[in-house]
Short mmCIF file of C-alpha atoms (C1' of nucleotides) in Angstrom, two decimals:
data_model
loop_
_atom_site.label_atom_id
_atom_site.label_comp_id
_atom_site.label_asym_id
_atom_site.label_seq_id
_atom_site.Cartn_x
_atom_site.Cartn_y
_atom_site.Cartn_z
CA MET A 1 -31.97 -19.04 -2.00
CA GLY A 2 -31.99 -22.01 -4.29
CA LYS A 3 -32.05 -25.74 -3.81
CA ASP A 4 -28.47 -26.01 -2.64
CA CYS A 5 -28.89 -23.60 0.23
CA ARG A 6 -27.77 -26.20 2.71
CA LEU A 7 -24.71 -27.02 0.72
CA THR A 8 -23.62 -23.43 0.43
CA MET A 9 -24.35 -22.75 4.08
CA ALA A 10 -22.08 -25.61 4.98
CA GLU A 11 -19.47 -24.09 2.70
CA LEU A 12 -19.87 -20.68 4.29
CA GLU A 13 -19.41 -22.23 7.69
CA LYS A 14 -16.30 -23.99 6.48
CA TYR A 15 -14.86 -20.70 5.30
CA ILE A 16 -15.70 -18.99 8.55
CA THR A 17 -13.93 -21.76 10.40
CA ASP A 18 -10.89 -21.52 8.16
CA TYR A 19 -10.79 -17.78 8.10
CA PHE A 20 -11.64 -16.81 11.65
CA GLY A 21 -10.90 -19.96 13.53
CA VAL A 22 -14.47 -20.10 14.87
CA THR A 23 -15.26 -23.71 15.62
CA GLU A 24 -18.16 -23.64 18.09
CA SER A 25 -21.23 -24.74 16.23
CA ASN A 26 -23.60 -22.29 17.94
CA ALA A 27 -21.43 -19.35 17.00
CA LEU A 28 -21.08 -20.68 13.47
CA GLU A 29 -24.79 -20.96 13.07
CA GLY A 30 -25.28 -17.52 14.57
CA ILE A 31 -22.90 -16.04 12.04
CA SER A 32 -24.05 -17.90 9.00
CA THR A 33 -27.77 -17.23 9.43
CA LEU A 34 -27.15 -13.47 9.37
CA PHE A 35 -25.54 -13.69 5.93
CA LYS A 36 -27.93 -13.79 2.96
CA TYR A 37 -27.15 -15.58 -0.28
CA GLN A 38 -27.08 -13.29 -3.30
CA THR A 39 -25.90 -13.45 -6.91
CA CYS A 40 -24.56 -10.84 -9.33
CA GLU A 41 -24.32 -11.09 -13.08
CA LYS A 42 -21.16 -10.14 -14.92
CA GLY A 43 -20.85 -6.40 -15.15
CA GLU A 44 -23.20 -5.70 -12.27
CA PHE A 45 -22.12 -3.31 -9.54
CA ILE A 46 -21.90 -4.56 -5.99
CA LEU A 47 -20.96 -1.09 -4.77
CA GLU A 48 -20.66 2.32 -6.39
CA GLN A 49 -18.12 5.00 -5.60
CA GLY A 50 -19.62 7.79 -3.49
CA ASN A 51 -22.47 5.70 -2.10
CA SER A 52 -22.48 4.56 1.46
CA CYS A 53 -21.37 0.98 1.94
CA ASN A 54 -24.04 -0.77 3.98
CA ASN A 55 -23.15 -4.35 3.15
CA LEU A 56 -20.26 -6.66 3.66
CA SER A 57 -20.16 -9.58 1.24
CA PHE A 58 -18.28 -12.80 1.54
CA VAL A 59 -17.37 -14.02 -1.93
CA PHE A 60 -18.49 -17.56 -2.56
CA SER A 61 -17.59 -17.59 -6.25
CA GLY A 62 -16.59 -15.23 -9.03
CA TYR A 63 -14.21 -12.28 -9.48
CA GLN A 64 -14.87 -8.69 -8.50
CA ARG A 65 -12.93 -5.60 -9.43
CA PHE A 66 -12.36 -2.70 -7.01
CA TYR A 67 -11.62 0.45 -8.91
CA ALA A 68 -11.74 4.23 -8.77
CA ILE A 69 -11.52 6.93 -11.39
CA THR A 70 -8.83 9.58 -11.04
CA GLU A 71 -9.30 13.30 -11.64
CA GLU A 72 -7.81 12.82 -15.11
CA GLY A 73 -10.44 10.17 -15.82
CA LYS A 74 -8.16 7.15 -15.59
CA GLU A 75 -9.58 3.95 -14.13
CA ILE A 76 -7.36 2.48 -11.42
CA THR A 77 -7.94 -1.10 -10.35
CA GLN A 78 -7.03 -1.29 -6.68
CA TRP A 79 -7.85 -4.93 -6.09
CA ILE A 80 -9.58 -7.95 -7.56
CA SER A 81 -11.37 -10.11 -5.03
CA HIS A 82 -12.42 -13.70 -5.44
CA GLU A 83 -13.62 -16.80 -3.62
CA SER A 84 -13.30 -16.65 0.16
CA GLU A 85 -12.39 -12.96 0.24
CA PHE A 86 -14.67 -10.06 1.14
CA ALA A 87 -16.19 -7.65 -1.33
CA VAL A 88 -16.55 -4.48 0.72
CA ASP A 89 -15.09 -1.01 1.00
CA LEU A 90 -13.85 -1.67 4.50
CA THR A 91 -13.15 1.93 5.39
CA ALA A 92 -16.57 3.07 4.20
CA PHE A 93 -18.33 0.13 5.82
CA ILE A 94 -16.76 0.70 9.23
CA THR A 95 -16.64 4.49 9.36
CA GLY A 96 -19.78 5.32 7.36
CA SER A 97 -17.84 7.53 4.95
CA PRO A 98 -18.77 7.52 1.24
CA SER A 99 -17.32 4.60 -0.68
CA ARG A 100 -14.09 5.18 -2.44
CA TRP A 101 -14.34 2.14 -4.69
CA ASN A 102 -16.62 0.83 -7.34
CA ILE A 103 -16.96 -2.90 -6.94
CA GLN A 104 -18.05 -4.60 -10.11
CA ALA A 105 -18.57 -8.28 -10.82
CA LEU A 106 -16.15 -9.41 -13.54
CA THR A 107 -17.85 -12.81 -13.73
CA LYS A 108 -21.05 -14.27 -12.39
CA THR A 109 -20.67 -13.93 -8.66
CA GLU A 110 -22.17 -15.62 -5.62
CA LEU A 111 -22.06 -13.72 -2.35
CA PHE A 112 -23.09 -14.12 1.25
CA THR A 113 -24.03 -10.65 2.34
CA ILE A 114 -24.65 -9.12 5.73
CA ASN A 115 -25.93 -5.59 6.24
CA LYS A 116 -24.36 -3.16 8.64
CA LYS A 117 -27.15 -3.40 11.18
CA ASP A 118 -26.81 -7.18 11.41
CA TYR A 119 -23.04 -6.95 11.27
CA ASP A 120 -23.04 -4.72 14.32
CA ARG A 121 -25.10 -7.35 16.12
CA LEU A 122 -22.59 -10.13 15.47
CA SER A 123 -20.87 -9.48 18.78
CA GLU A 124 -24.13 -10.30 20.57
CA VAL A 125 -24.44 -13.55 18.70
CA VAL A 126 -20.78 -14.51 18.83
CA PRO A 127 -19.07 -13.74 22.12
CA ASP A 128 -15.58 -13.68 20.60
CA TRP A 129 -16.58 -11.63 17.59
CA ALA A 130 -14.39 -8.63 18.47
CA GLN A 131 -11.39 -10.92 18.46
CA PHE A 132 -12.25 -12.44 15.08
CA GLU A 133 -12.93 -9.05 13.60
CA LYS A 134 -9.58 -7.80 14.82
CA LEU A 135 -7.84 -10.70 13.11
CA PHE A 136 -9.81 -10.10 9.95
CA MET A 137 -8.83 -6.44 9.89
CA VAL A 138 -5.21 -7.03 10.64
CA ARG A 139 -5.03 -9.43 7.72
CA CYS A 140 -6.47 -6.81 5.43
CA PHE A 141 -3.92 -4.38 6.82
CA ASN A 142 -1.12 -6.84 6.23
CA VAL A 143 -2.06 -7.39 2.59
CA LEU A 144 -1.77 -3.65 2.00
CA GLU A 145 1.46 -3.48 3.97
CA ASN A 146 2.89 -6.08 1.59
CA ARG A 147 1.66 -4.18 -1.41
CA VAL A 148 3.19 -0.89 -0.30
CA PHE A 149 6.46 -2.68 0.37
CA SER A 150 6.33 -4.26 -3.08
CA HIS A 151 6.12 -0.82 -4.65
CA LEU A 152 9.03 0.46 -2.58
CA SER A 153 11.31 -2.47 -3.20
CA MET A 154 10.41 -4.35 -6.40
CA THR A 155 10.45 -3.87 -10.16
CA ALA A 156 7.31 -4.37 -12.25
CA GLU A 157 8.54 -7.82 -13.16
CA GLU A 158 9.14 -8.78 -9.54
CA ARG A 159 5.70 -7.54 -8.54
CA TYR A 160 4.23 -9.68 -11.30
CA GLN A 161 6.15 -12.76 -10.19
CA PHE A 162 5.20 -12.23 -6.57
CA PHE A 163 1.53 -11.91 -7.35
CA PHE A 164 1.56 -14.68 -9.94
CA ASN A 165 3.04 -17.09 -7.41
CA TYR A 166 0.39 -16.09 -4.92
CA ASN A 167 -2.49 -16.51 -7.38
CA LYS A 168 -1.92 -18.09 -10.79
CA GLU A 169 -5.54 -18.92 -11.46
CA ILE A 170 -6.69 -15.31 -11.59
CA PHE A 171 -4.69 -14.72 -14.79
CA ASN A 172 -6.98 -17.12 -16.64
CA GLN A 173 -10.17 -15.56 -15.33
CA VAL A 174 -9.68 -11.81 -15.36
CA PRO A 175 -8.80 -9.40 -18.20
CA LEU A 176 -5.08 -8.75 -18.02
CA GLN A 177 -5.52 -5.00 -18.30
CA TYR A 178 -7.12 -4.97 -14.85
CA LEU A 179 -4.38 -7.09 -13.36
CA ALA A 180 -1.81 -4.77 -14.95
CA SER A 181 -3.45 -1.74 -13.34
CA MET A 182 -3.63 -3.49 -9.99
CA LEU A 183 0.09 -4.29 -10.22
CA GLY A 184 0.94 -0.72 -11.13
CA MET A 185 1.96 -1.15 -14.76
CA THR A 186 0.47 -0.75 -18.25
CA PRO A 187 -1.15 -3.63 -20.13
CA GLU A 188 1.70 -3.49 -22.65
CA THR A 189 4.30 -3.94 -19.94
CA LEU A 190 2.41 -6.86 -18.40
CA SER A 191 2.10 -8.47 -21.81
CA ARG A 192 5.83 -8.19 -22.42
CA ILE A 193 6.70 -9.51 -18.97
CA ARG A 194 4.46 -12.52 -19.51
CA LYS A 195 5.99 -13.19 -22.92
CA LYS A 196 9.45 -13.07 -21.40
CA GLN A 197 8.43 -15.55 -18.69
CA LEU A 198 7.56 -18.14 -21.35
CA GLU A 199 11.16 -18.37 -22.58
CA MET B 1 8.52 9.12 35.16
CA GLY B 2 9.81 12.60 35.74
CA LYS B 3 8.42 15.73 37.30
CA ASP B 4 6.02 16.51 34.47
CA CYS B 5 4.23 13.20 34.65
CA ARG B 6 0.92 14.91 35.26
CA LEU B 7 1.38 17.21 32.35
CA THR B 8 2.18 14.43 29.92
CA MET B 9 -0.62 12.26 31.25
CA ALA B 10 -3.02 15.09 30.52
CA GLU B 11 -1.53 15.29 27.05
CA LEU B 12 -1.91 11.56 26.54
CA GLU B 13 -5.53 11.80 27.56
CA LYS B 14 -6.05 14.66 25.14
CA TYR B 15 -4.66 12.55 22.33
CA ILE B 16 -6.81 9.60 23.28
CA THR B 17 -9.83 11.85 23.21
CA ASP B 18 -8.88 13.29 19.83
CA TYR B 19 -7.88 10.01 18.33
CA PHE B 20 -10.48 7.61 19.63
CA GLY B 21 -13.26 9.92 20.62
CA VAL B 22 -13.19 8.58 24.20
CA THR B 23 -14.54 11.30 26.45
CA GLU B 24 -15.67 9.59 29.63
CA SER B 25 -13.16 10.43 32.31
CA ASN B 26 -13.19 6.98 33.96
CA ALA B 27 -12.38 5.31 30.68
CA LEU B 28 -9.70 7.88 29.95
CA GLU B 29 -8.06 7.30 33.27
CA GLY B 30 -8.31 3.55 32.80
CA ILE B 31 -6.54 3.79 29.51
CA SER B 32 -3.87 6.25 30.43
CA THR B 33 -2.70 4.53 33.61
CA LEU B 34 -1.90 1.37 31.63
CA PHE B 35 0.52 3.26 29.38
CA LYS B 36 4.02 3.81 30.76
CA TYR B 37 6.17 6.80 29.91
CA GLN B 38 9.44 5.91 28.21
CA THR B 39 12.18 7.70 26.29
CA CYS B 40 14.53 6.65 23.50
CA GLU B 41 17.71 8.30 22.39
CA LYS B 42 18.44 8.99 18.75
CA GLY B 43 19.50 5.81 16.99
CA GLU B 44 17.99 3.51 19.60
CA PHE B 45 15.78 0.64 18.45
CA ILE B 46 12.20 0.51 19.64
CA LEU B 47 11.66 -2.79 17.83
CA GLU B 48 13.87 -5.15 15.86
CA GLN B 49 12.94 -7.15 12.79
CA GLY B 50 12.34 -10.81 13.63
CA ASN B 51 11.61 -10.23 17.31
CA SER B 52 8.13 -10.51 18.66
CA CYS B 53 6.35 -7.22 19.13
CA ASN B 54 5.07 -7.13 22.70
CA ASN B 55 4.55 -3.40 23.04
CA LEU B 56 2.44 -0.74 21.46
CA SER B 57 3.79 2.77 21.85
CA PHE B 58 1.99 6.03 21.46
CA VAL B 59 4.43 8.63 20.20
CA PHE B 60 4.51 11.72 22.37
CA SER B 61 7.44 13.35 20.62
CA GLY B 62 10.17 12.55 18.10
CA TYR B 63 10.46 10.72 14.79
CA GLN B 64 10.78 6.99 14.27
CA ARG B 65 11.68 5.10 11.14
CA PHE B 66 10.07 1.77 10.18
CA TYR B 67 12.33 -0.13 7.84
CA ALA B 68 13.22 -3.56 6.56
CA ILE B 69 16.19 -4.96 4.68
CA THR B 70 15.59 -6.72 1.39
CA GLU B 71 17.27 -9.92 0.24
CA GLU B 72 19.68 -7.81 -1.80
CA GLY B 73 20.57 -5.90 1.35
CA LYS B 74 18.75 -2.67 0.52
CA GLU B 75 17.14 -0.76 3.37
CA ILE B 76 13.53 0.13 2.64
CA THR B 77 11.84 2.75 4.78
CA GLN B 78 8.18 1.82 5.00
CA TRP B 79 7.01 4.62 7.24
CA ILE B 80 8.17 7.39 9.53
CA SER B 81 6.01 7.91 12.57
CA HIS B 82 5.84 10.96 14.75
CA GLU B 83 3.84 12.73 17.47
CA SER B 84 0.40 11.28 18.09
CA GLU B 85 0.94 8.21 15.92
CA PHE B 86 1.74 4.71 17.11
CA ALA B 87 5.12 3.05 16.92
CA VAL B 88 4.25 -0.61 16.58
CA ASP B 89 4.37 -3.43 14.06
CA LEU B 90 0.61 -3.80 14.12
CA THR B 91 0.52 -7.15 12.36
CA ALA B 92 3.12 -8.63 14.68
CA PHE B 93 1.56 -7.09 17.79
CA ILE B 94 -1.91 -8.44 17.04
CA THR B 95 -1.08 -11.82 15.54
CA GLY B 96 2.06 -12.65 17.49
CA SER B 97 4.08 -13.23 14.32
CA PRO B 98 7.73 -12.08 14.19
CA SER B 99 8.15 -8.38 13.50
CA ARG B 100 8.68 -7.39 9.96
CA TRP B 101 10.00 -3.92 10.73
CA ASN B 102 12.86 -2.39 12.56
CA ILE B 103 11.66 0.70 14.35
CA GLN B 104 14.45 3.10 15.15
CA ALA B 105 14.32 6.50 16.81
CA LEU B 106 15.56 9.16 14.39
CA THR B 107 15.47 11.80 17.11
CA LYS B 108 15.08 11.73 20.86
CA THR B 109 11.68 10.15 21.36
CA GLU B 110 9.09 10.14 24.13
CA LEU B 111 6.62 7.28 24.16
CA PHE B 112 3.69 6.02 26.16
CA THR B 113 3.95 2.28 25.96
CA ILE B 114 1.56 -0.50 26.83
CA ASN B 115 2.49 -4.16 26.78
CA LYS B 116 0.40 -6.80 25.08
CA LYS B 117 -0.90 -8.26 28.30
CA ASP B 118 -2.23 -4.91 29.50
CA TYR B 119 -3.43 -4.05 26.03
CA ASP B 120 -5.57 -7.17 25.96
CA ARG B 121 -7.09 -6.04 29.25
CA LEU B 122 -8.18 -2.65 27.89
CA SER B 123 -11.58 -4.01 26.96
CA GLU B 124 -12.20 -4.79 30.64
CA VAL B 125 -11.27 -1.28 31.66
CA VAL B 126 -13.00 0.50 28.79
CA PRO B 127 -16.36 -0.97 27.81
CA ASP B 128 -16.26 0.45 24.28
CA TRP B 129 -12.67 -0.51 23.65
CA ALA B 130 -13.48 -2.92 20.81
CA GLN B 131 -15.17 -0.10 18.96
CA PHE B 132 -12.24 2.29 19.42
CA GLU B 133 -9.79 -0.36 18.41
CA LYS B 134 -11.77 -1.05 15.28
CA LEU B 135 -11.66 2.63 14.34
CA PHE B 136 -7.97 2.75 15.05
CA MET B 137 -7.31 -0.23 12.83
CA VAL B 138 -9.47 0.97 10.00
CA ARG B 139 -7.57 4.25 9.97
CA CYS B 140 -4.30 2.36 9.70
CA PHE B 141 -5.84 0.37 6.88
CA ASN B 142 -6.99 3.52 5.15
CA VAL B 143 -3.55 5.11 5.26
CA LEU B 144 -2.14 2.09 3.45
CA GLU B 145 -5.03 2.04 1.00
CA ASN B 146 -4.13 5.63 0.08
CA ARG B 147 -0.50 4.74 -0.29
CA VAL B 148 -1.19 1.79 -2.60
CA PHE B 149 -3.47 3.99 -4.67
CA SER B 150 -0.77 6.66 -4.85
CA HIS B 151 1.62 4.13 -6.36
CA LEU B 152 -0.95 2.98 -8.90
CA SER B 153 -2.03 6.43 -9.99
CA MET B 154 0.66 9.05 -9.32
CA THR B 155 4.12 10.04 -10.50
CA ALA B 156 7.02 10.44 -8.08
CA GLU B 157 6.46 14.18 -8.11
CA GLU B 158 2.76 13.84 -7.34
CA ARG B 159 3.48 11.46 -4.49
CA TYR B 160 5.93 13.98 -3.08
CA GLN B 161 3.42 16.82 -3.34
CA PHE B 162 0.70 14.75 -1.77
CA PHE B 163 2.82 13.78 1.18
CA PHE B 164 4.40 17.21 1.53
CA ASN B 165 0.97 18.81 1.77
CA TYR B 166 0.02 16.29 4.40
CA ASN B 167 3.16 16.82 6.48
CA LYS B 168 5.58 19.64 5.67
CA GLU B 169 7.28 19.69 9.05
CA ILE B 170 8.78 16.22 8.67
CA PHE B 171 11.04 17.39 5.84
CA ASN B 172 12.93 19.59 8.30
CA GLN B 173 13.35 16.86 10.89
CA VAL B 174 14.17 13.68 9.04
CA PRO B 175 17.01 12.83 6.61
CA LEU B 176 15.64 13.18 3.10
CA GLN B 177 17.02 9.83 2.01
CA TYR B 178 14.54 8.09 4.32
CA LEU B 179 11.64 10.16 3.07
CA ALA B 180 12.71 9.36 -0.50
CA SER B 181 12.67 5.64 0.24
CA MET B 182 9.28 5.90 1.93
CA LEU B 183 7.92 7.69 -1.14
CA GLY B 184 9.35 5.08 -3.49
CA MET B 185 12.10 7.09 -5.18
CA THR B 186 15.85 7.62 -4.92
CA PRO B 187 17.38 10.45 -2.87
CA GLU B 188 18.60 12.03 -6.12
CA THR B 189 15.09 12.12 -7.55
CA LEU B 190 13.67 13.63 -4.38
CA SER B 191 16.40 16.24 -4.38
CA ARG B 192 15.63 17.21 -7.97
CA ILE B 193 11.90 17.35 -7.36
CA ARG B 194 12.41 19.62 -4.37
CA LYS B 195 14.70 21.87 -6.35
CA LYS B 196 12.09 22.14 -9.08
CA GLN B 197 9.42 23.08 -6.54
CA LEU B 198 11.44 26.12 -5.48
CA GLU B 199 11.16 27.73 -8.93
"C1'" DT C 1 38.49 24.28 15.52
"C1'" DT C 2 39.75 20.48 12.97
"C1'" DT C 3 39.02 16.00 11.06
"C1'" DG C 4 36.21 12.49 9.58
"C1'" DT C 5 31.81 10.84 8.42
"C1'" DC C 6 27.49 11.19 6.86
"C1'" DT C 7 24.00 13.52 3.78
"C1'" DC C 8 22.59 16.23 0.02
"C1'" DT C 9 23.08 18.15 -4.53
"C1'" DT C 10 24.25 18.32 -9.26
"C1'" DG C 11 25.65 16.57 -13.68
"C1'" DA C 12 26.07 12.83 -17.15
"C1'" DT C 13 24.32 8.76 -18.74
"C1'" DC C 14 21.39 4.80 -18.93
"C1'" DT C 15 17.20 2.03 -18.74
"C1'" DG C 16 12.64 0.21 -17.20
"C1'" DG C 17 8.55 1.06 -18.32
"C1'" DA C 18 5.22 4.49 -20.61
"C1'" DT C 19 3.15 6.04 -24.74
"C1'" DC C 20 1.60 5.74 -29.41
"C1'" DA C 21 0.11 3.03 -33.17
"C1'" DA C 22 -1.57 -0.84 -35.63
"C1'" DG C 23 -2.56 -5.57 -36.30
"C1'" DA C 24 -4.11 -10.13 -34.26
"C1'" DA C 25 -7.03 -12.71 -31.11
"C1'" DA C 26 -10.66 -13.35 -28.43
"C1'" DT C 27 -15.35 -12.42 -27.01
"C1'" DC C 28 -19.98 -10.81 -27.62
"C1'" DA C 29 -24.45 -9.85 -29.78
"C1'" DT C 30 -27.56 -10.80 -33.31
"C1'" DA D 1 -22.01 -18.29 -38.17
"C1'" DT D 2 -20.90 -13.31 -38.86
"C1'" DG D 3 -19.80 -8.83 -38.00
"C1'" DA D 4 -18.80 -5.65 -34.16
"C1'" DT D 5 -16.46 -4.73 -30.20
"C1'" DT D 6 -13.22 -5.43 -26.88
"C1'" DT D 7 -8.78 -7.19 -25.40
"C1'" DC D 8 -4.13 -8.55 -26.21
"C1'" DT D 9 0.27 -8.39 -28.51
"C1'" DT D 10 4.09 -6.41 -30.83
"C1'" DG D 11 7.04 -2.81 -32.59
"C1'" DA D 12 8.91 1.95 -32.49
"C1'" DT D 13 9.87 5.74 -29.82
"C1'" DC D 14 10.12 8.52 -25.72
"C1'" DC D 15 10.80 9.95 -21.02
"C1'" DA D 16 10.62 9.66 -15.84
"C1'" DG D 17 13.37 8.22 -12.83
"C1'" DA D 18 17.53 5.11 -11.76
"C1'" DT D 19 22.37 4.72 -11.58
"C1'" DC D 20 27.04 6.31 -11.37
"C1'" DA D 21 30.26 9.73 -10.02
"C1'" DA D 22 32.07 13.64 -7.75
"C1'" DG D 23 31.68 17.83 -5.03
"C1'" DA D 24 29.53 20.53 -1.45
"C1'" DG D 25 27.36 20.97 2.94
"C1'" DA D 26 26.13 19.50 7.35
"C1'" DC D 27 27.07 17.35 11.51
"C1'" DA D 28 29.55 14.85 15.13
"C1'" DA D 29 33.55 13.64 17.90
"C1'" DA D 30 37.93 14.82 19.87
#
DNA sequence: TTTGTCTCTTGATCTGGATCAAGAAATCAT
DNA sequence: ATGATTTCTTGATCCAGATCAAGAGACAAA
């Protein structure tokens, strides 16, 4: 950890407060000391498909792509995470099953990472941890619920609009082909939709 | 509760064992006495969009449709639950937000229902409850993860096949129009796909 | 059983978005 | 900077699946 360890720790604690509603300073300290600062260069893998997922990483900066490869060899981008989200295959991390996703840094990335052993000890350190974890998981669930609904009820253009309104910045930082895949359309279609939006 | 209360309780306990891996008989009894037996007639609402979701129901028998109405007035079927699943708007139940889904019985339905107050007491009754709950939630998450992926990587026909392999029985019990909506296609398309499969 | 109301199927047509192809921009490595 | 590689755009064409329309079954109520 570099010279601005204190700064980033303070930032991590801020995020934990915002995200989980933890405000007690003892609990905060307990949480944040179990997370280790870590960086990834562009292109580096944070997790590889098939491996077990033994770490949960809080994203401090950068963009990370979650993707899998289909039987026909097509790459499908399931999600792109960024600042203040978690880079983890949640299912694999919790259940111990092999990871479904590759997680690759699309830009230089700063993470706060906790391993599974320490993660499982969080409830000792933080009395209300189970409650925070439940809220965390239900938010993840809700994001997917929204995404399923968007595929049942919206056109490609509407899905684009919806996501663009939610996160404009990402379109300047991440190759559009990945965003297209994540939105369930081809790069050509996304390009045409974006052109149309300019008029 | 009717004459076969004991029978159904035993069944509930069996499901809890299968689903959560709870095997201790004290814990099992603790859980199952907090759930109340309840029936719904066909067409009856178990939950209505916009209301708060104060109950979590384990489905003992029957089929239930989760749906919402879009701004344009279209009904979107998000999910159809059945035996040994849960009929609940999970996000609303956990966070206290207004329900997003209508849940309507498609057939006569038997439920074991627990209210939020009792649910929040489960961790007192069952020491490992937090762990079981976590597994429960991650499975819900995983189902949605699969569904999002299916929309990013499969054709309508592949989605049908995938779901049909997972649950053939439901196609004999539930109006096809709802299954079509849930799979993200029109009733006409589903009808044609099914015809094609017969050849 | 009959009547009315849903639900499903089938055909005809249309269209959103995919695919294929090729050039233009942007980004990267040396 | 310069060439190589990757990414993005644009056009032409195609097709999966939507829409529209009309019968055919299925189911429910009296």
